[in-house]
mmCIF file of C-alpha atoms and ligand atoms in Angstrom:
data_model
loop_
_atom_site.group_PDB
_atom_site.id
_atom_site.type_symbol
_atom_site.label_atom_id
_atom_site.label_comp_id
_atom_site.label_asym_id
_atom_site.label_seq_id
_atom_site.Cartn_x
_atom_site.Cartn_y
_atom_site.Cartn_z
ATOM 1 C CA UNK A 589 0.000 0.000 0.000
ATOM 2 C CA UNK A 590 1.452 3.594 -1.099
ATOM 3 C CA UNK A 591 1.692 5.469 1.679
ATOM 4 C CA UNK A 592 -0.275 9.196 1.870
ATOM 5 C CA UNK A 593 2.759 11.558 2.102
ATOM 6 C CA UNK A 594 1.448 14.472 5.038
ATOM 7 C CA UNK A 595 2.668 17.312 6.474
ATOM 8 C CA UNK A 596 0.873 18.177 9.715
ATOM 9 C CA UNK A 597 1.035 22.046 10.865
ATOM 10 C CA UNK A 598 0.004 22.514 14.471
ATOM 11 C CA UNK A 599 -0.166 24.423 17.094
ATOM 12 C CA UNK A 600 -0.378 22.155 20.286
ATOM 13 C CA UNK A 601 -3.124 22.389 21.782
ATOM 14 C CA UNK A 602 -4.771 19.013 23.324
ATOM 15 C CA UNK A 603 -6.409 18.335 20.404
ATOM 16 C CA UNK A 604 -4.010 18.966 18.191
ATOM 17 C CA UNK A 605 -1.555 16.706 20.362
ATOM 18 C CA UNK A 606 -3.932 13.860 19.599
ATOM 19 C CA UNK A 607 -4.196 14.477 16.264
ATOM 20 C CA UNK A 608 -0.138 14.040 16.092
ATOM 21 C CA UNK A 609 -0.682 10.601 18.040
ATOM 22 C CA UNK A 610 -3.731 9.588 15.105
ATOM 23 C CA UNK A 611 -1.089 10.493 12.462
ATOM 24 C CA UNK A 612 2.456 9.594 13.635
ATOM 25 C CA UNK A 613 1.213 5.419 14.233
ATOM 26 C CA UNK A 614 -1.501 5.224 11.124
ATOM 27 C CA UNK A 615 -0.026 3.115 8.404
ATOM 28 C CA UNK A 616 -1.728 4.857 5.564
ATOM 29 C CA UNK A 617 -0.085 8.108 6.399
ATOM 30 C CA UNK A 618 4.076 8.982 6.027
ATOM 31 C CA UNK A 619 4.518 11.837 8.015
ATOM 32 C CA UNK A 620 7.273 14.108 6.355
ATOM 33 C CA UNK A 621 7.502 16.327 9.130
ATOM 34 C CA UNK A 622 5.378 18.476 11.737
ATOM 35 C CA UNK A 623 5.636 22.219 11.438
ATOM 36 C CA UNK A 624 4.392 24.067 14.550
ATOM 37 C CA UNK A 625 2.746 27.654 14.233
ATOM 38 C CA UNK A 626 2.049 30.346 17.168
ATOM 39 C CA UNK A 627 -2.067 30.059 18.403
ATOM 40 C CA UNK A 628 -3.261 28.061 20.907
ATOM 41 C CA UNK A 629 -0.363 29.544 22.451
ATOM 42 C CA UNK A 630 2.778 31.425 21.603
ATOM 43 C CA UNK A 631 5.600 29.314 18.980
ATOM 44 C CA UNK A 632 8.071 28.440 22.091
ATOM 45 C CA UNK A 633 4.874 27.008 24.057
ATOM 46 C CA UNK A 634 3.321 25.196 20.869
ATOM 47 C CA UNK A 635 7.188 23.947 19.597
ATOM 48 C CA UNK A 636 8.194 23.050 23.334
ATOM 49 C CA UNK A 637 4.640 20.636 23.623
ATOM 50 C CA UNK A 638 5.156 19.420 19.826
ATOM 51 C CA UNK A 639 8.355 18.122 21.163
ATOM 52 C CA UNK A 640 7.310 17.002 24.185
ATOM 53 C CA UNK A 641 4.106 14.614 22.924
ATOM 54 C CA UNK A 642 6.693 12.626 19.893
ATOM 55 C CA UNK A 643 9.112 12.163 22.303
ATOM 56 C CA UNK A 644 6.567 10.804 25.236
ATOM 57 C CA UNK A 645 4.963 8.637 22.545
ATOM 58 C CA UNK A 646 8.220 7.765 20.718
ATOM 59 C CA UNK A 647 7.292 9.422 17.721
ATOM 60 C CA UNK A 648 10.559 9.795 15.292
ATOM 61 C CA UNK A 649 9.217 12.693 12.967
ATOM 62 C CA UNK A 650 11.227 15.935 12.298
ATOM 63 C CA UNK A 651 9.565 18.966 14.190
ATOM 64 C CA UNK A 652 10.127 22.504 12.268
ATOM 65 C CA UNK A 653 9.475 26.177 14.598
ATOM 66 C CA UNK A 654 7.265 28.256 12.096
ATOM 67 C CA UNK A 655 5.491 31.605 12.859
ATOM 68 C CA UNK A 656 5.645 33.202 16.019
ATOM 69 C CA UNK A 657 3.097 36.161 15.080
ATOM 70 C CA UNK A 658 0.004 36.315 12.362
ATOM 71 C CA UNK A 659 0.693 38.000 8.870
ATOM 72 C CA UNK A 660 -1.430 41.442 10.173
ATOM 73 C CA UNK A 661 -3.377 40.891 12.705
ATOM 74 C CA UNK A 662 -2.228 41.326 16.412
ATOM 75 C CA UNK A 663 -1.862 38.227 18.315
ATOM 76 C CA UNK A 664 -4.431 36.048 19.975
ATOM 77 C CA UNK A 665 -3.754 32.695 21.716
ATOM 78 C CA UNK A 666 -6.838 30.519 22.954
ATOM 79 C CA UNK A 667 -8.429 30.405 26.269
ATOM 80 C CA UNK A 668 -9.245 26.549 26.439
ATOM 81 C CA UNK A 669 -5.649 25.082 26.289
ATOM 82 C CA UNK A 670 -3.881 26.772 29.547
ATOM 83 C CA UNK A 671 -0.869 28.416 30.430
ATOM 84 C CA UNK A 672 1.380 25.873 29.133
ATOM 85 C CA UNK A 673 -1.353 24.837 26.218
ATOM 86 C CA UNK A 674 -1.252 21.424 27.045
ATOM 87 C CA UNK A 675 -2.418 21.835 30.946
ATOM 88 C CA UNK A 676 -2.757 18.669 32.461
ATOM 89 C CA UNK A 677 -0.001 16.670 31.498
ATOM 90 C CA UNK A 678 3.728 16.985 32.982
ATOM 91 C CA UNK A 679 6.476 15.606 30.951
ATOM 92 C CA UNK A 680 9.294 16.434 32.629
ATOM 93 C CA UNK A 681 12.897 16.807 30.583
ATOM 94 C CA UNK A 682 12.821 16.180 27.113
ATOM 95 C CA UNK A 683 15.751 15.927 24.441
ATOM 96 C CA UNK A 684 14.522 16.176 21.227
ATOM 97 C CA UNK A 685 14.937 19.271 19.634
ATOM 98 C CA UNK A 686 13.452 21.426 16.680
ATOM 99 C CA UNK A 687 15.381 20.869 13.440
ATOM 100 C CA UNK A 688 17.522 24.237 12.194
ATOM 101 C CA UNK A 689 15.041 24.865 9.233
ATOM 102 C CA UNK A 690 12.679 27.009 9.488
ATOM 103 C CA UNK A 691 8.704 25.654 9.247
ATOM 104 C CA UNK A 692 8.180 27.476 6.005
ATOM 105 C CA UNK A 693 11.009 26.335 3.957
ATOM 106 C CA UNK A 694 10.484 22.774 4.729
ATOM 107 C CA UNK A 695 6.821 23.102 3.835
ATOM 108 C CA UNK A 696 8.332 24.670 0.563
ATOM 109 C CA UNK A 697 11.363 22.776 0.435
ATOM 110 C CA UNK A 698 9.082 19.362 0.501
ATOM 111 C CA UNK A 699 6.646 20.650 -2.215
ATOM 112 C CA UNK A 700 9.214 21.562 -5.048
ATOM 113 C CA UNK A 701 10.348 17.854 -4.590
ATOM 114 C CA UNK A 702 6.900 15.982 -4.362
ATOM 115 C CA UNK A 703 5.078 14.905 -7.816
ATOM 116 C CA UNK A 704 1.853 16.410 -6.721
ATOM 117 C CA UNK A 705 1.167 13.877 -4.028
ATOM 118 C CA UNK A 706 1.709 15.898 -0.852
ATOM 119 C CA UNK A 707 -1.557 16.655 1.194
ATOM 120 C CA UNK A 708 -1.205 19.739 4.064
ATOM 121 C CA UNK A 709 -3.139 19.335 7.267
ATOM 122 C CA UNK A 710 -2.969 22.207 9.074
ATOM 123 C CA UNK A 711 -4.610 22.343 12.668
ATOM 124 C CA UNK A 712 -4.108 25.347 13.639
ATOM 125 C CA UNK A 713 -3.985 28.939 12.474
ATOM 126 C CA UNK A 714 -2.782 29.523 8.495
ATOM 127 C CA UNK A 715 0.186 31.422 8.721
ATOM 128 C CA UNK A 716 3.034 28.814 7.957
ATOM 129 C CA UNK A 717 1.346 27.274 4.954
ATOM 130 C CA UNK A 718 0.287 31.054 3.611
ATOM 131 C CA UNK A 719 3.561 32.368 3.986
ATOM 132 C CA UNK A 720 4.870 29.335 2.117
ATOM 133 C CA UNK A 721 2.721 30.207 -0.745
ATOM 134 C CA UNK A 722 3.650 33.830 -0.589
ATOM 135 C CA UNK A 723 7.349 33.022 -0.692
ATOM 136 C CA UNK A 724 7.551 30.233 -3.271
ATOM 137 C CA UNK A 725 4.267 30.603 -5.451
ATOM 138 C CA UNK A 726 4.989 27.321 -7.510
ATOM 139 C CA UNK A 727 4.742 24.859 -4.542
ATOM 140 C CA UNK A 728 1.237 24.379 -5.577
ATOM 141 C CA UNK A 729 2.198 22.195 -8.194
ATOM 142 C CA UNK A 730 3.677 19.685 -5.491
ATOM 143 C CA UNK A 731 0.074 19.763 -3.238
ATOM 144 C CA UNK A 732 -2.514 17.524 -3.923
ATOM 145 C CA UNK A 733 -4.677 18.893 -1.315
ATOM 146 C CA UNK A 734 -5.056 21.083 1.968
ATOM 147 C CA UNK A 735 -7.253 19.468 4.503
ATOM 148 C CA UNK A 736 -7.493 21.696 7.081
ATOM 149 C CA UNK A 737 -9.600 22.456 10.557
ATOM 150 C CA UNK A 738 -11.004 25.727 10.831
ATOM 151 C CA UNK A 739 -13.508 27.914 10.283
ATOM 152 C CA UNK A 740 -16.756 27.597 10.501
ATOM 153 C CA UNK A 741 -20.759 27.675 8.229
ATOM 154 C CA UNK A 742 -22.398 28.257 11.757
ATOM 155 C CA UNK A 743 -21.694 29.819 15.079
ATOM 156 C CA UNK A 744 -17.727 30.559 15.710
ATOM 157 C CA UNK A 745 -15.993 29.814 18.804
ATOM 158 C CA UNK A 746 -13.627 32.076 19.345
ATOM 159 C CA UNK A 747 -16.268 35.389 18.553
ATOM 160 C CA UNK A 748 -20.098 34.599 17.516
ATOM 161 C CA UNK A 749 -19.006 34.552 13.636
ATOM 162 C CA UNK A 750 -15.410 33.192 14.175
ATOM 163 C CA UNK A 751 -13.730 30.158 14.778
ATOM 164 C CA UNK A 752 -10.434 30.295 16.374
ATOM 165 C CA UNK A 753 -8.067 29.154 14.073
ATOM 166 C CA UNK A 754 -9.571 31.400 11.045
ATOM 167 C CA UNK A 755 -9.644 34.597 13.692
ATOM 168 C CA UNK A 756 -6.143 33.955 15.166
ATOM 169 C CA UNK A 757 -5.236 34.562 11.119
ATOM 170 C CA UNK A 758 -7.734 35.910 8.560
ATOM 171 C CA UNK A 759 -5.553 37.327 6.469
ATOM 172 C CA UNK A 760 -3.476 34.154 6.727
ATOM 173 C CA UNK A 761 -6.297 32.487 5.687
ATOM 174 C CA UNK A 762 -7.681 34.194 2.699
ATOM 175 C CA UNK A 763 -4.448 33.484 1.340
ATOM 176 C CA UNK A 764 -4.943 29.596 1.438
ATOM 177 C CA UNK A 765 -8.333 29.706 0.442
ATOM 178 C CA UNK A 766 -7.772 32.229 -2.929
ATOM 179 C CA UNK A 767 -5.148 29.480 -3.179
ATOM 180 C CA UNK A 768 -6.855 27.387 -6.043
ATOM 181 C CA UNK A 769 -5.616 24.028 -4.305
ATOM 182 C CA UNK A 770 -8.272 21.936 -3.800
ATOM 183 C CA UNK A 771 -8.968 22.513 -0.330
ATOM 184 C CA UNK A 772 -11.098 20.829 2.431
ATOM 185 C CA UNK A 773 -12.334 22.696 5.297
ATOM 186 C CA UNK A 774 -13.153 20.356 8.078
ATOM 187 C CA UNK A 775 -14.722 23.175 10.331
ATOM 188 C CA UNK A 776 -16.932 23.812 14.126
ATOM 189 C CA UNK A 777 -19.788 22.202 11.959
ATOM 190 C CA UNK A 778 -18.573 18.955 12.482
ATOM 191 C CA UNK A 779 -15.804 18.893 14.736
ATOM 192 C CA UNK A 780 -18.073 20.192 17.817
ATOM 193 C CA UNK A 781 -19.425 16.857 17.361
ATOM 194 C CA UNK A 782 -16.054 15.053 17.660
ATOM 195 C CA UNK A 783 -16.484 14.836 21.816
ATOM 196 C CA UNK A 784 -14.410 12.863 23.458
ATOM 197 C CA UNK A 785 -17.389 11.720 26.074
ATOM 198 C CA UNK A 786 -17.005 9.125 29.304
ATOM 199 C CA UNK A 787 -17.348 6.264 27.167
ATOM 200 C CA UNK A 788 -14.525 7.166 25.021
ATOM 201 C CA UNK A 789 -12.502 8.296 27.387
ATOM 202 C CA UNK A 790 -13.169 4.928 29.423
ATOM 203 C CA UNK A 791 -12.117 2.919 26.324
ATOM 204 C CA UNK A 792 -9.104 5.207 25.670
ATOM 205 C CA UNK A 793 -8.162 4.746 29.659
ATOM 206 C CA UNK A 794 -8.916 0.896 29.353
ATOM 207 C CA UNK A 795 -5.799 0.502 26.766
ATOM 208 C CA UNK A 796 -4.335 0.895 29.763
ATOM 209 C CA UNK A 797 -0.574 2.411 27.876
ATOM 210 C CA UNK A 798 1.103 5.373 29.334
ATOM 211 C CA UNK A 799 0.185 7.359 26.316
ATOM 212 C CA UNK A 800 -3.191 6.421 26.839
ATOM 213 C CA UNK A 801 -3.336 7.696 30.239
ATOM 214 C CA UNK A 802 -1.522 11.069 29.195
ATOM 215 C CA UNK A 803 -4.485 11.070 26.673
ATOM 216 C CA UNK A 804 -7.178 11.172 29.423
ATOM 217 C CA UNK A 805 -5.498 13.129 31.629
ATOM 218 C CA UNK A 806 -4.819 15.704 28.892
ATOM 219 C CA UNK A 807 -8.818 15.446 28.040
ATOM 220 C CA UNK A 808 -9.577 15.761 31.321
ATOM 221 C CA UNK A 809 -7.649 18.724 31.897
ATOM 222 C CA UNK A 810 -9.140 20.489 28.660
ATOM 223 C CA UNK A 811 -12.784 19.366 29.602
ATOM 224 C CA UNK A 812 -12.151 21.782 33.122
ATOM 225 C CA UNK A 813 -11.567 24.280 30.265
ATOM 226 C CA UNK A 814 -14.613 23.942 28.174
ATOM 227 C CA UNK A 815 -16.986 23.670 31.131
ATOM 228 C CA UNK A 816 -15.993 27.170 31.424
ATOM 229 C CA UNK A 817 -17.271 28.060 28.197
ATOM 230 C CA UNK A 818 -20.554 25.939 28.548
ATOM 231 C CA UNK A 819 -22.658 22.873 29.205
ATOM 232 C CA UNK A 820 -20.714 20.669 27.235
ATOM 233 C CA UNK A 821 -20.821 16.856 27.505
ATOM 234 C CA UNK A 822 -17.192 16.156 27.040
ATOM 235 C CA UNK A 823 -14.224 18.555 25.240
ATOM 236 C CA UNK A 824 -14.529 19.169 21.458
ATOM 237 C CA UNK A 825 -10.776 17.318 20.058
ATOM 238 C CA UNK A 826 -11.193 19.004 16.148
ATOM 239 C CA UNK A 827 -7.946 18.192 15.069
ATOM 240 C CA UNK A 828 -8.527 14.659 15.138
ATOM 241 C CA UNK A 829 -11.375 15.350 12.506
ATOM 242 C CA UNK A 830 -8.650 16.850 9.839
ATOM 243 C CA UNK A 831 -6.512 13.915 10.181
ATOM 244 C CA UNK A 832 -9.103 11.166 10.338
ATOM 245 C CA UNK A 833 -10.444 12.233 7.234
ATOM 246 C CA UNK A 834 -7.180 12.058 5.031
ATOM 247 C CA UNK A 835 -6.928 8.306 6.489
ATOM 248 C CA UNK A 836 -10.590 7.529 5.845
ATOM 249 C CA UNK A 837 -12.980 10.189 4.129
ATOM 250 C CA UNK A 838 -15.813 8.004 4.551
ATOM 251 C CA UNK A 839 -15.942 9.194 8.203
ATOM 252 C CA UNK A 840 -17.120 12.970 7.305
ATOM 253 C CA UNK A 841 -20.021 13.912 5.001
ATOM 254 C CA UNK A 842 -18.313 16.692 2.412
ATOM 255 C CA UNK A 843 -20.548 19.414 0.519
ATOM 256 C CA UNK A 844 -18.844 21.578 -2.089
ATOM 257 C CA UNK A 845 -19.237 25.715 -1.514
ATOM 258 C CA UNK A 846 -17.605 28.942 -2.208
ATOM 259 C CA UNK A 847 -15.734 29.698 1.295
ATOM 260 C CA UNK A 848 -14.512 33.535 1.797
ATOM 261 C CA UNK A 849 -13.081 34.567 4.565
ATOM 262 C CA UNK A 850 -13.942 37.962 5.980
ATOM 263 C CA UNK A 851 -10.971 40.281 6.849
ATOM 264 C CA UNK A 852 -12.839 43.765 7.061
ATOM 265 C CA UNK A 853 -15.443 43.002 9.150
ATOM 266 C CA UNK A 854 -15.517 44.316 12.861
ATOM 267 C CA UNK A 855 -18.263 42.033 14.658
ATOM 268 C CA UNK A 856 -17.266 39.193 11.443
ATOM 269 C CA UNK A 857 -13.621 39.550 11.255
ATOM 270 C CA UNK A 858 -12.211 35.712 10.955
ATOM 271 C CA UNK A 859 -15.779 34.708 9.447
ATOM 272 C CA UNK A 860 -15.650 31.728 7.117
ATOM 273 C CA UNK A 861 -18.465 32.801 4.896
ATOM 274 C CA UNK A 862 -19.884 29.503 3.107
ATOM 275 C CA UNK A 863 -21.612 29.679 0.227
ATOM 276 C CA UNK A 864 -23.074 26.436 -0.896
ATOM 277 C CA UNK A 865 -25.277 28.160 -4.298
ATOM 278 C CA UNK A 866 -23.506 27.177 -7.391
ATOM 279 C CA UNK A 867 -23.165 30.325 -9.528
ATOM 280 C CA UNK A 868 -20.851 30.450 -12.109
ATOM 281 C CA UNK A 869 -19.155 33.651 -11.293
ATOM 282 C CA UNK A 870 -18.408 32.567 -7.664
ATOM 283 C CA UNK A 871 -17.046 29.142 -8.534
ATOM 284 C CA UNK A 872 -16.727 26.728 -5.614
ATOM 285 C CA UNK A 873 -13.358 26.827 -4.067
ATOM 286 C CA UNK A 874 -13.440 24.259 -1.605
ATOM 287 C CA UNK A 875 -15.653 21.067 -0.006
ATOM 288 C CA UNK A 876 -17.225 21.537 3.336
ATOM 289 C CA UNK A 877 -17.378 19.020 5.811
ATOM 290 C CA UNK A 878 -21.088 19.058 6.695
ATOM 291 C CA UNK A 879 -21.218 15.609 8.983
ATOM 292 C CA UNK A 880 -19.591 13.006 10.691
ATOM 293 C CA UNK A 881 -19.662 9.383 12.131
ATOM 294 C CA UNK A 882 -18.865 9.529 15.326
ATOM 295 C CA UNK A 883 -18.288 6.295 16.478
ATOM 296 C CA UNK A 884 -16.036 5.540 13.001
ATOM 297 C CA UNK A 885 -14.152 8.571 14.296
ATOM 298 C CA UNK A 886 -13.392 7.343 17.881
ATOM 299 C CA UNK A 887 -13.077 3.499 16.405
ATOM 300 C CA UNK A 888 -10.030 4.997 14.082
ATOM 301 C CA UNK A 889 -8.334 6.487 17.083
ATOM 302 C CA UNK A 890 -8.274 3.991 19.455
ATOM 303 C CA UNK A 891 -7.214 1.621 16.706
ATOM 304 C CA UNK A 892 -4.157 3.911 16.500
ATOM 305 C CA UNK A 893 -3.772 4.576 20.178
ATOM 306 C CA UNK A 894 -3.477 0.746 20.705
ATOM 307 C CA UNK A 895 -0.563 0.880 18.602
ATOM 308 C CA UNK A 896 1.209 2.880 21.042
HETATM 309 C C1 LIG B 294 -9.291 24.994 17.000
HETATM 310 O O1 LIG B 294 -8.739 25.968 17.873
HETATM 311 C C2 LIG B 294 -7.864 25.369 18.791
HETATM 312 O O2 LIG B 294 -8.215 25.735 20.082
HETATM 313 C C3 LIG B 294 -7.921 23.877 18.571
HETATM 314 O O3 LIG B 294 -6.624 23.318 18.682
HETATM 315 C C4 LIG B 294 -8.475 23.727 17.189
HETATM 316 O O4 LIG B 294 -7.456 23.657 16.228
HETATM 317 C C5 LIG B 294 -10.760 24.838 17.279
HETATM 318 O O5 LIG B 294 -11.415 26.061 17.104
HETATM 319 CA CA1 LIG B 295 -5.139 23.350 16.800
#
């Protein structure tokens, strides 16, 4: 079986740590590297817990420092991941270290040499993979696809109209979606259905691995955190949702639209503005992910996490 060549840009994050756990162990996917970006928290937070979760787990994958600051905008980090943004978990001294290139030139450096095979999964906000594209316009030629988590048809997160990883970024954003890739945006619509509730997290703890149990504790910790925002029945882990579907796109339901993102907008800025009318002079620019199985999602985790 050819393997699914993937980059995956993060910003850890608990979800996004368990989205580097679904990835690094699935045997469909070949990890070329993980490039970390500034937003759940700043870049030395996000790099330092990249680092930390591949080494805990074992994980040998290169990890690349990207963009400490958004293209415009001022910065914002989230309110659901902590101080450290992965609260809840201690993992004491680690060794690896980031490699010496930089985030965007590996992103680069790996499209120029792919024949059109590479798919980007970005997780967090869009800054690395639209400052890639603003430095070395022809790497599109070397992307099959961006599958990314963000935005938003409904309610945001972050503001009413914005989710967080399209608001920490607009600008950042409109970039990749004016990109022309083929693009899939894997958004609050369906990812605030991805809960990790007691049952998963029972059969997560009853794997009964270390990296298992720094999975529930991290979920536990990040559930505190959402309570905070609302009645919620377990914590919302998105990130998962990006890189489950690259593995198995029979576990979300995709719709194509025309997706804009709003950067002028006061009470909007950060709004993912989804459009799913065909008209011919607004052609669709991306597929949105309109639903998900659930229990296929949690299935293909804990598949992985056994692994570990
Ligand atoms: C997104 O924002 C972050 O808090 C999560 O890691 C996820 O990528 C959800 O809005
Ligand atoms: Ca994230």
């Amino acid at each position: 079986m050819e393997k699914i060549k993937v980059i995956l840009d993060v910003d850890p994050g608990h979800d996004d740590a368990v989205a580097i756990l679904l990835a690094g162990r699935h045997p469909k996917l070949e990890v070329r590297g993980i490039t970390v970006v500034a937003g759940n928290q700043v870049l030395d937070k996000t790099l330092q817990n990249a680092l930390n979760i591949c080494e805990y787990a074992g994980l040998d994958i290169p990890v690349y420092a990207g963009m400490s600051r958004p293209l415009l905008r001022e910065q914002v980090i989230s309110t659901v991941h902590g101080e450290s943004g992965l609260d809840g978990v201690e993992f004491g001294t680690v060794a690896k270290r980031a490699e010496d290139q930089h985030a965007v030139d590996f992103i680069i450096k790996e499209a120029l040499a792919s024949q059109g095979d590479l798919v980007l999964i970005p997780v967090g906000p869009l800054t690395n993979i639209a400052m890639a594209l603003l430095k070395e316009p022809r790497i599109t030629k070397g992307i099959k696809e961006i599958v990314l988590m963000g935005g938003a048809c409904g309610q945001g997160n972050y503001t009413a109209s914005a989710e967080f990883n399209i608001f920490a970024d607009p600008e950042a954003a409109h970039i990749v979606f004016s990109s022309g890739l083929p693009l899939t945006m894997v958004g609050l619509d369906v990812t605030n259905q991805a809960i990790a509730y007691p049952h998963v997290l029972d059969r997560i703890k009853g794997l009964g691995s270390r990296v298992s149990r720094m999975v529930v504790d991290s979920m536990q910790s990040y559930y505190a955190a959402y309570l905070t925002l609302g009645d919620w029945p377990g914590p919302a882990v998105h990130d998962v949702c990006a890189v489950a579907y690259v593995i198995d796109p029979s576990i979300l339901q995709v719709k194509k639209a025309r997706v804009d993102v709003e950067t002028n907008g006061g009470l909007t800025y950060g709004r993912t503005v989804c459009d799913f009318r065909a008209a011919p002079d607004r052609p669709a620019n991306a597929q949105v992910a309109v639903g998900i199985d659930q229990e296929k999602l949690w299935d293909l985790l804990i598949s992985v996490l056994e692994q570990y």
